[in-house]
Amino acid sequence: MLTLQLRQTLSTLPPGIDASVQSTGGGLAVTQDGGLVIASNRGHDSITTFSVDDSGLLQFCTCVSTGGRTPRHFTLAPTGRHVLVANQDSDEVAVFHLGRDGVLSPTGCTHHVPSPNFICFI
């Protein structure tokens, strides 16, 4: 029988953010190699990355603005080097570069999409 054990509790908001800021977790993704975990924050409108250490624990890497409002969904591009974010309430999809060190940086590439809520590569 499989048992789960809590090993760590972390905030997806950056250090120093007032706990009273209205924000909820959105989505989670893990890179194909298992080395990074990515989380979205609705309300704070940000994407946070964590590296995964050798023991499986997460270490904060970065937290960046999504450049829009209400990141409803995000996904990793098939290459694993870009993250696309569906900013539902600002009608756009924003593209970020994902460094091997877990740092996200905006590419400046955005696409107008009315109320995007899901992104999928096929």
PDB file of C-alpha atoms in Angstrom:
ATOM      1  CA  MET A   1       0.000   0.000   0.000  1.00  0.00           C
ATOM      2  CA  LEU A   2       1.268   3.474  -0.920  1.00  0.00           C
ATOM      3  CA  THR A   3       1.556   6.025   1.874  1.00  0.00           C
ATOM      4  CA  LEU A   4       2.223   9.726   1.513  1.00  0.00           C
ATOM      5  CA  GLN A   5       4.200  11.819   3.937  1.00  0.00           C
ATOM      6  CA  LEU A   6       4.368  15.622   4.108  1.00  0.00           C
ATOM      7  CA  ARG A   7       7.995  16.677   3.729  1.00  0.00           C
ATOM      8  CA  GLN A   8       7.769  20.395   3.059  1.00  0.00           C
ATOM      9  CA  THR A   9       5.376  23.346   3.001  1.00  0.00           C
ATOM     10  CA  LEU A  10       6.227  26.404   0.906  1.00  0.00           C
ATOM     11  CA  SER A  11       4.520  29.559  -0.259  1.00  0.00           C
ATOM     12  CA  THR A  12       4.364  30.160  -3.999  1.00  0.00           C
ATOM     13  CA  LEU A  13       4.519  33.908  -3.322  1.00  0.00           C
ATOM     14  CA  PRO A  14       7.907  35.599  -3.168  1.00  0.00           C
ATOM     15  CA  PRO A  15       9.542  36.380   0.176  1.00  0.00           C
ATOM     16  CA  GLY A  16       8.368  39.639   1.725  1.00  0.00           C
ATOM     17  CA  ILE A  17       4.853  39.600   0.256  1.00  0.00           C
ATOM     18  CA  ASP A  18       2.185  40.588   2.775  1.00  0.00           C
ATOM     19  CA  ALA A  19       0.201  37.472   3.722  1.00  0.00           C
ATOM     20  CA  SER A  20      -3.027  39.457   3.427  1.00  0.00           C
ATOM     21  CA  VAL A  21      -2.562  39.793  -0.356  1.00  0.00           C
ATOM     22  CA  GLN A  22      -5.503  38.005  -1.949  1.00  0.00           C
ATOM     23  CA  SER A  23      -3.914  35.272  -4.052  1.00  0.00           C
ATOM     24  CA  THR A  24      -4.697  31.659  -4.789  1.00  0.00           C
ATOM     25  CA  GLY A  25      -2.627  28.927  -6.331  1.00  0.00           C
ATOM     26  CA  GLY A  26      -3.433  28.214  -9.944  1.00  0.00           C
ATOM     27  CA  GLY A  27      -1.528  25.410 -11.600  1.00  0.00           C
ATOM     28  CA  LEU A  28       1.556  23.259 -11.115  1.00  0.00           C
ATOM     29  CA  ALA A  29       3.956  21.749 -13.603  1.00  0.00           C
ATOM     30  CA  VAL A  30       7.166  19.757 -13.379  1.00  0.00           C
ATOM     31  CA  THR A  31       9.828  19.866 -16.068  1.00  0.00           C
ATOM     32  CA  GLN A  32      10.415  16.652 -17.963  1.00  0.00           C
ATOM     33  CA  ASP A  33      13.715  16.021 -16.166  1.00  0.00           C
ATOM     34  CA  GLY A  34      12.061  16.592 -12.761  1.00  0.00           C
ATOM     35  CA  GLY A  35      14.531  19.340 -11.876  1.00  0.00           C
ATOM     36  CA  LEU A  36      12.075  22.266 -11.662  1.00  0.00           C
ATOM     37  CA  VAL A  37       8.574  22.833 -10.329  1.00  0.00           C
ATOM     38  CA  ILE A  38       6.531  25.755 -11.664  1.00  0.00           C
ATOM     39  CA  ALA A  39       3.456  27.252  -9.964  1.00  0.00           C
ATOM     40  CA  SER A  40       1.061  30.052 -10.891  1.00  0.00           C
ATOM     41  CA  ASN A  41      -0.530  32.575  -8.525  1.00  0.00           C
ATOM     42  CA  ARG A  42      -3.907  34.129  -9.325  1.00  0.00           C
ATOM     43  CA  GLY A  43      -4.427  37.480  -7.635  1.00  0.00           C
ATOM     44  CA  HIS A  44      -0.696  38.112  -7.324  1.00  0.00           C
ATOM     45  CA  ASP A  45      -0.613  37.305 -11.083  1.00  0.00           C
ATOM     46  CA  SER A  46       2.785  35.663 -11.037  1.00  0.00           C
ATOM     47  CA  ILE A  47       4.666  32.491 -11.881  1.00  0.00           C
ATOM     48  CA  THR A  48       7.084  30.979  -9.358  1.00  0.00           C
ATOM     49  CA  THR A  49       9.794  28.412  -9.991  1.00  0.00           C
ATOM     50  CA  PHE A  50      11.489  26.040  -7.573  1.00  0.00           C
ATOM     51  CA  SER A  51      14.489  23.818  -8.140  1.00  0.00           C
ATOM     52  CA  VAL A  52      14.368  20.253  -6.825  1.00  0.00           C
ATOM     53  CA  ASP A  53      17.438  19.277  -4.799  1.00  0.00           C
ATOM     54  CA  ASP A  54      18.953  15.796  -4.574  1.00  0.00           C
ATOM     55  CA  SER A  55      16.776  14.936  -1.565  1.00  0.00           C
ATOM     56  CA  GLY A  56      13.607  15.932  -3.437  1.00  0.00           C
ATOM     57  CA  LEU A  57      13.044  19.166  -1.501  1.00  0.00           C
ATOM     58  CA  LEU A  58      12.165  22.402  -3.300  1.00  0.00           C
ATOM     59  CA  GLN A  59      14.269  25.576  -3.268  1.00  0.00           C
ATOM     60  CA  PHE A  60      12.808  28.936  -4.354  1.00  0.00           C
ATOM     61  CA  CYS A  61      14.300  30.176  -7.664  1.00  0.00           C
ATOM     62  CA  THR A  62      12.251  33.112  -8.878  1.00  0.00           C
ATOM     63  CA  CYS A  63       8.834  34.708  -9.021  1.00  0.00           C
ATOM     64  CA  VAL A  64       7.883  36.941 -11.953  1.00  0.00           C
ATOM     65  CA  SER A  65       4.774  38.842 -13.000  1.00  0.00           C
ATOM     66  CA  THR A  66       2.782  37.133 -15.732  1.00  0.00           C
ATOM     67  CA  GLY A  67       2.434  40.504 -17.433  1.00  0.00           C
ATOM     68  CA  GLY A  68      -1.345  40.182 -17.289  1.00  0.00           C
ATOM     69  CA  ARG A  69      -4.279  39.362 -15.045  1.00  0.00           C
ATOM     70  CA  THR A  70      -5.480  35.986 -13.770  1.00  0.00           C
ATOM     71  CA  PRO A  71      -3.080  33.331 -15.044  1.00  0.00           C
ATOM     72  CA  ARG A  72      -5.774  30.711 -15.658  1.00  0.00           C
ATOM     73  CA  HIS A  73      -3.387  28.131 -17.107  1.00  0.00           C
ATOM     74  CA  PHE A  74       0.210  27.752 -18.195  1.00  0.00           C
ATOM     75  CA  THR A  75       2.183  25.089 -19.968  1.00  0.00           C
ATOM     76  CA  LEU A  76       5.738  24.198 -20.864  1.00  0.00           C
ATOM     77  CA  ALA A  77       6.624  24.260 -24.538  1.00  0.00           C
ATOM     78  CA  PRO A  78       7.750  20.865 -25.887  1.00  0.00           C
ATOM     79  CA  THR A  79      11.385  22.035 -25.822  1.00  0.00           C
ATOM     80  CA  GLY A  80      11.093  22.662 -22.069  1.00  0.00           C
ATOM     81  CA  ARG A  81      12.721  26.090 -22.486  1.00  0.00           C
ATOM     82  CA  HIS A  82       9.591  28.263 -22.694  1.00  0.00           C
ATOM     83  CA  VAL A  83       6.491  28.719 -20.539  1.00  0.00           C
ATOM     84  CA  LEU A  84       3.272  30.024 -22.094  1.00  0.00           C
ATOM     85  CA  VAL A  85       0.813  31.706 -19.724  1.00  0.00           C
ATOM     86  CA  ALA A  86      -2.915  32.189 -20.425  1.00  0.00           C
ATOM     87  CA  ASN A  87      -3.767  35.517 -18.736  1.00  0.00           C
ATOM     88  CA  GLN A  88      -7.536  35.134 -18.779  1.00  0.00           C
ATOM     89  CA  ASP A  89      -8.679  38.585 -17.607  1.00  0.00           C
ATOM     90  CA  SER A  90      -6.258  40.550 -19.804  1.00  0.00           C
ATOM     91  CA  ASP A  91      -6.989  38.551 -22.984  1.00  0.00           C
ATOM     92  CA  GLU A  92      -3.452  37.466 -23.769  1.00  0.00           C
ATOM     93  CA  VAL A  93      -1.000  34.615 -23.836  1.00  0.00           C
ATOM     94  CA  ALA A  94       2.490  35.627 -22.683  1.00  0.00           C
ATOM     95  CA  VAL A  95       5.684  33.718 -23.460  1.00  0.00           C
ATOM     96  CA  PHE A  96       8.594  33.372 -21.007  1.00  0.00           C
ATOM     97  CA  HIS A  97      12.037  31.845 -21.418  1.00  0.00           C
ATOM     98  CA  LEU A  98      12.843  29.234 -18.754  1.00  0.00           C
ATOM     99  CA  GLY A  99      16.552  29.085 -17.949  1.00  0.00           C
ATOM    100  CA  ARG A 100      18.198  25.865 -16.835  1.00  0.00           C
ATOM    101  CA  ASP A 101      18.673  27.588 -13.464  1.00  0.00           C
ATOM    102  CA  GLY A 102      14.889  27.998 -13.100  1.00  0.00           C
ATOM    103  CA  VAL A 103      14.860  31.725 -13.829  1.00  0.00           C
ATOM    104  CA  LEU A 104      11.907  32.878 -15.930  1.00  0.00           C
ATOM    105  CA  SER A 105      12.317  35.922 -18.162  1.00  0.00           C
ATOM    106  CA  PRO A 106       9.693  37.542 -20.376  1.00  0.00           C
ATOM    107  CA  THR A 107      10.443  37.192 -24.079  1.00  0.00           C
ATOM    108  CA  GLY A 108       8.297  40.225 -24.935  1.00  0.00           C
ATOM    109  CA  CYS A 109       6.171  37.947 -27.105  1.00  0.00           C
ATOM    110  CA  THR A 110       2.437  38.137 -26.339  1.00  0.00           C
ATOM    111  CA  HIS A 111      -0.581  37.059 -28.344  1.00  0.00           C
ATOM    112  CA  HIS A 112      -4.067  38.560 -28.073  1.00  0.00           C
ATOM    113  CA  VAL A 113      -6.518  35.758 -27.297  1.00  0.00           C
ATOM    114  CA  PRO A 114      -9.992  36.551 -25.892  1.00  0.00           C
ATOM    115  CA  SER A 115     -10.223  35.113 -22.353  1.00  0.00           C
ATOM    116  CA  PRO A 116      -7.675  32.286 -22.755  1.00  0.00           C
ATOM    117  CA  ASN A 117      -8.118  29.481 -20.249  1.00  0.00           C
ATOM    118  CA  PHE A 118      -6.087  26.543 -21.569  1.00  0.00           C
ATOM    119  CA  ILE A 119      -2.956  26.020 -23.673  1.00  0.00           C
ATOM    120  CA  CYS A 120      -2.051  22.703 -25.263  1.00  0.00           C
ATOM    121  CA  PHE A 121       0.616  21.622 -27.733  1.00  0.00           C
ATOM    122  CA  ILE A 122      -0.437  18.839 -30.091  1.00  0.00           C
TER     123      ILE A 122
END
